[in-house]
Amino acid sequence: EPEVTQTPSHQVTQMGQEVILRCVPISNHLYFYWYRQILGQKVEFLVSFYNNEISEKSEIFDDQFSVERPDGSNFTLKIRSTKLEDSAMYFCASQGLGGETQYFGPGTRLLVL
Amino acid sequence: AQSVTQLGSHVSVSEGALVLLRCNYSSSVPPYLFWYVQYPNQGLQLLLKYTSAATLVKGINGFEAEFKKSETSFHLTKPSAHMSDAAEYFCAVSDLTGTASKLTFGTGTRLQVTL
């Protein structure tokens, strides 16, 4: 069964450093998402992406964040200058055309020190 | 704006007992509703979804949920809990299909199953 994959599973970084989180969505899906879950809190929407552009972004998704689909398979989330409060689990999800379900990857746990 | 309220951050049941996890939603348009399960140190797995067809929806692992428009609810049930059901359960709402539509999640309910 096709699944969404994410790398790395864990990342530790210093405050102010740039991080890139990678996702490989399900191959025929067209809609892509990033969510995050701060420890002990609910899952929050960050951004949605379709047809090579952002469809919607939340207030969390400020100028420090960017997304890209560089090669038609990977979908990346970049945080330019990480802050302590960026520490969270980041989930990628993908959705097929005409489908309602978002399929989630296993997540990347980011720790900013 | 859409929102989801999950009553009870922690629910504990005995093995074999009924599981009832509550979810109420708020939406200005007909909603699509989802239950996801998160096992420890894992991602989110879809349990079941309501997309305006049958109001009683059956999902994986013996779970089901009933959409009640008059009560704006979508409670998750399972007749007989199993130890393997211990996990965190999230209710989520979406307002569109076939487009890039975000999910709005509730705060989650952690289900504990005891012997």
Coordinates of C-alpha atoms in Angstrom, one line a residue:
Chain A
E1 CA 0.0 0.0 0.0
P2 CA 1.4 3.4 -0.9
E3 CA 2.4 5.6 1.9
V4 CA 3.8 9.0 2.7
T5 CA 7.4 9.0 3.9
Q6 CA 9.4 11.6 5.8
T7 CA 13.0 12.2 6.5
P8 CA 14.7 12.6 8.9
S9 CA 12.7 11.0 11.6
H10 CA 14.5 13.1 14.2
Q11 CA 16.5 16.3 13.9
V12 CA 18.3 18.3 16.5
T13 CA 19.5 21.8 15.6
Q14 CA 20.8 24.9 17.2
M15 CA 18.6 28.0 17.4
G16 CA 19.1 30.2 14.3
Q17 CA 20.1 27.4 12.0
E18 CA 18.2 26.4 8.9
V19 CA 16.5 23.1 8.7
I20 CA 14.9 21.3 5.7
L21 CA 12.3 18.6 6.4
R22 CA 11.6 16.3 3.5
C23 CA 8.5 14.4 2.5
V24 CA 7.7 12.0 -0.3
P25 CA 4.0 12.1 -0.9
I26 CA 2.0 9.3 -2.4
S27 CA 2.9 9.3 -6.1
N28 CA -0.4 10.2 -7.8
H29 CA -1.5 12.7 -5.2
L30 CA -1.8 16.4 -6.1
Y31 CA -2.4 18.2 -2.8
F32 CA 0.2 18.5 -0.1
Y33 CA 0.2 19.7 3.4
W34 CA 2.4 20.4 6.4
Y35 CA 1.1 20.2 10.0
R36 CA 2.9 20.4 13.3
Q37 CA 2.2 19.1 16.7
I38 CA 3.9 20.8 19.7
L39 CA 4.4 18.2 22.5
G40 CA 1.2 17.7 24.3
Q41 CA -0.9 19.9 22.0
K42 CA -3.1 19.4 19.1
V43 CA -2.1 19.0 15.5
E44 CA -2.0 22.4 13.7
F45 CA -2.3 23.2 10.0
L46 CA 0.7 25.1 8.6
V47 CA 0.3 25.2 4.8
S48 CA -1.3 23.5 1.8
F49 CA 0.2 23.3 -1.7
Y50 CA -1.3 22.6 -5.0
N51 CA -0.1 23.1 -8.6
N52 CA 3.3 24.3 -7.5
E53 CA 2.0 27.1 -5.3
I54 CA 0.7 27.7 -1.8
S55 CA -3.1 27.3 -1.5
E56 CA -3.5 28.4 2.0
K57 CA -1.2 29.1 5.0
S58 CA -1.8 29.6 8.7
E59 CA -0.7 32.4 10.9
I60 CA 2.1 30.2 12.1
F61 CA 3.5 30.0 8.6
D62 CA 5.5 33.2 8.6
D63 CA 8.4 34.4 6.5
Q64 CA 10.7 32.0 8.2
F65 CA 8.9 29.1 6.6
S66 CA 8.9 28.1 3.0
V67 CA 7.7 25.0 1.0
E68 CA 8.9 23.6 -2.3
R69 CA 8.4 20.7 -4.6
P70 CA 11.8 20.7 -6.2
D71 CA 11.7 17.6 -8.4
G72 CA 8.1 16.4 -8.7
S73 CA 8.4 13.8 -6.0
N74 CA 9.8 15.5 -2.9
F75 CA 7.9 18.1 -0.9
T76 CA 10.0 20.1 1.5
L77 CA 9.5 22.4 4.4
K78 CA 12.3 24.9 5.2
I79 CA 12.6 26.8 8.3
R80 CA 15.2 29.5 7.7
S81 CA 16.2 30.5 11.2
T82 CA 14.9 28.1 13.8
K83 CA 13.5 29.3 17.2
L84 CA 13.1 27.3 20.4
E85 CA 9.3 27.4 19.8
D86 CA 9.7 25.6 16.5
S87 CA 10.4 22.4 18.4
A88 CA 7.6 20.1 17.4
M89 CA 6.6 17.0 15.4
Y90 CA 6.1 18.0 11.8
F91 CA 3.7 15.9 9.7
C92 CA 3.5 15.9 5.9
A93 CA 0.2 14.8 4.3
S94 CA -1.0 14.2 0.8
Q95 CA -4.3 13.9 -0.9
G96 CA -5.5 12.7 -4.3
L97 CA -7.5 14.5 -6.8
G98 CA -11.2 14.1 -6.0
G99 CA -10.4 12.5 -2.7
E100 CA -11.3 13.7 0.8
T101 CA -8.7 11.9 2.8
Q102 CA -5.3 13.2 3.7
Y103 CA -2.7 10.6 4.3
F104 CA -0.1 11.4 6.8
G105 CA 3.5 10.5 7.1
P106 CA 5.2 9.3 10.3
G107 CA 6.5 12.8 11.1
T108 CA 9.8 14.4 11.8
R109 CA 10.5 15.3 15.4
L110 CA 12.4 18.6 15.4
L111 CA 14.2 19.8 18.6
V112 CA 15.7 23.3 18.6
L113 CA 18.3 23.9 21.3
Chain B
A1 CA -14.2 29.3 10.7
Q2 CA -14.4 25.6 11.6
S3 CA -13.6 24.1 15.0
V4 CA -13.7 20.8 16.8
T5 CA -14.2 20.1 20.5
Q6 CA -13.3 16.8 22.0
L7 CA -14.7 16.4 25.5
G8 CA -12.4 14.5 27.7
S9 CA -8.6 14.7 27.2
H10 CA -8.3 11.3 28.9
V11 CA -10.7 8.3 28.8
S12 CA -10.0 5.1 30.6
V13 CA -12.0 1.9 30.0
S14 CA -11.7 -1.7 30.9
E15 CA -10.9 -4.3 28.3
G16 CA -14.1 -5.5 26.8
A17 CA -16.0 -2.3 27.7
L18 CA -17.7 0.1 25.4
V19 CA -15.5 2.9 24.1
L20 CA -17.1 6.3 23.5
L21 CA -15.0 9.3 22.5
R22 CA -16.9 12.5 22.0
C23 CA -16.5 15.0 19.2
N24 CA -18.5 18.1 18.4
Y25 CA -17.9 20.4 15.5
S26 CA -18.7 23.8 14.3
S27 CA -18.8 24.6 10.6
S28 CA -20.6 27.1 8.4
V29 CA -20.8 24.7 5.5
P30 CA -21.6 21.0 5.3
P31 CA -18.6 19.4 7.0
Y32 CA -16.4 16.4 6.2
L33 CA -15.4 14.7 9.4
F34 CA -12.6 12.4 10.2
W35 CA -11.2 10.4 13.1
Y36 CA -7.5 9.7 13.2
V37 CA -5.6 7.5 15.6
Q38 CA -2.0 8.1 16.7
Y39 CA -0.1 5.3 18.4
P40 CA 2.9 6.2 20.5
N41 CA 5.7 7.6 18.4
Q42 CA 3.8 7.2 15.2
G43 CA 2.0 9.3 12.7
L44 CA -1.7 9.8 12.2
Q45 CA -3.7 6.9 10.8
L46 CA -7.2 7.4 9.4
L47 CA -9.9 5.4 11.3
L48 CA -12.9 6.6 9.5
K49 CA -14.5 9.5 7.7
Y50 CA -17.9 11.1 7.0
T51 CA -18.4 12.7 3.6
S52 CA -22.2 13.3 3.4
A53 CA -23.2 9.8 2.5
A54 CA -24.4 7.4 5.3
T55 CA -24.6 9.0 8.7
L56 CA -23.3 5.9 10.4
V57 CA -19.8 5.3 9.3
K58 CA -17.8 2.1 10.0
G59 CA -14.0 2.2 10.1
I60 CA -11.0 0.0 10.8
N61 CA -10.4 -2.0 14.0
G62 CA -14.2 -2.2 14.8
F63 CA -14.7 1.5 15.3
E64 CA -17.7 3.4 14.1
A65 CA -19.1 6.9 14.3
E66 CA -22.4 8.5 13.8
F67 CA -22.9 12.0 12.2
K68 CA -25.7 13.8 14.0
K69 CA -26.3 17.2 12.3
S70 CA -28.9 18.3 14.9
E71 CA -26.3 17.8 17.7
T72 CA -23.3 18.8 15.6
S73 CA -21.6 15.6 16.8
F74 CA -19.5 12.8 15.4
H75 CA -18.8 10.6 18.4
L76 CA -16.5 7.6 18.0
T77 CA -17.6 4.2 19.5
K78 CA -16.4 0.7 19.7
P79 CA -18.5 -2.0 21.4
S80 CA -15.6 -3.8 23.1
A81 CA -12.2 -2.3 23.9
H82 CA -9.0 -4.1 23.3
M83 CA -5.7 -3.4 24.9
S84 CA -4.3 -2.5 21.4
D85 CA -6.8 0.4 21.2
A86 CA -4.7 2.4 23.7
A87 CA -3.7 5.5 21.7
E88 CA -4.5 9.1 21.1
Y89 CA -7.6 9.8 19.0
F90 CA -8.1 13.0 17.0
C91 CA -11.3 14.3 15.5
A92 CA -10.9 16.6 12.5
V93 CA -13.1 18.7 10.2
S94 CA -12.6 19.8 6.7
D95 CA -15.0 21.9 4.6
L96 CA -14.2 20.9 1.0
T97 CA -13.4 17.9 -1.1
G98 CA -11.2 17.6 -4.2
T99 CA -9.3 20.7 -3.3
A100 CA -6.5 21.6 -0.9
S101 CA -8.6 22.0 2.2
K102 CA -7.0 22.1 5.6
L103 CA -8.0 19.8 8.4
T104 CA -8.9 21.4 11.7
F105 CA -8.1 19.1 14.6
G106 CA -9.5 18.7 18.1
T107 CA -7.2 18.6 21.1
G108 CA -7.3 14.8 21.1
T109 CA -8.4 12.2 23.6
R110 CA -6.0 9.7 25.0
L111 CA -7.6 6.3 25.5
Q112 CA -6.3 4.0 28.2
V113 CA -7.5 0.4 28.3
T114 CA -7.1 -1.5 31.5
L115 CA -7.3 -5.2 32.4

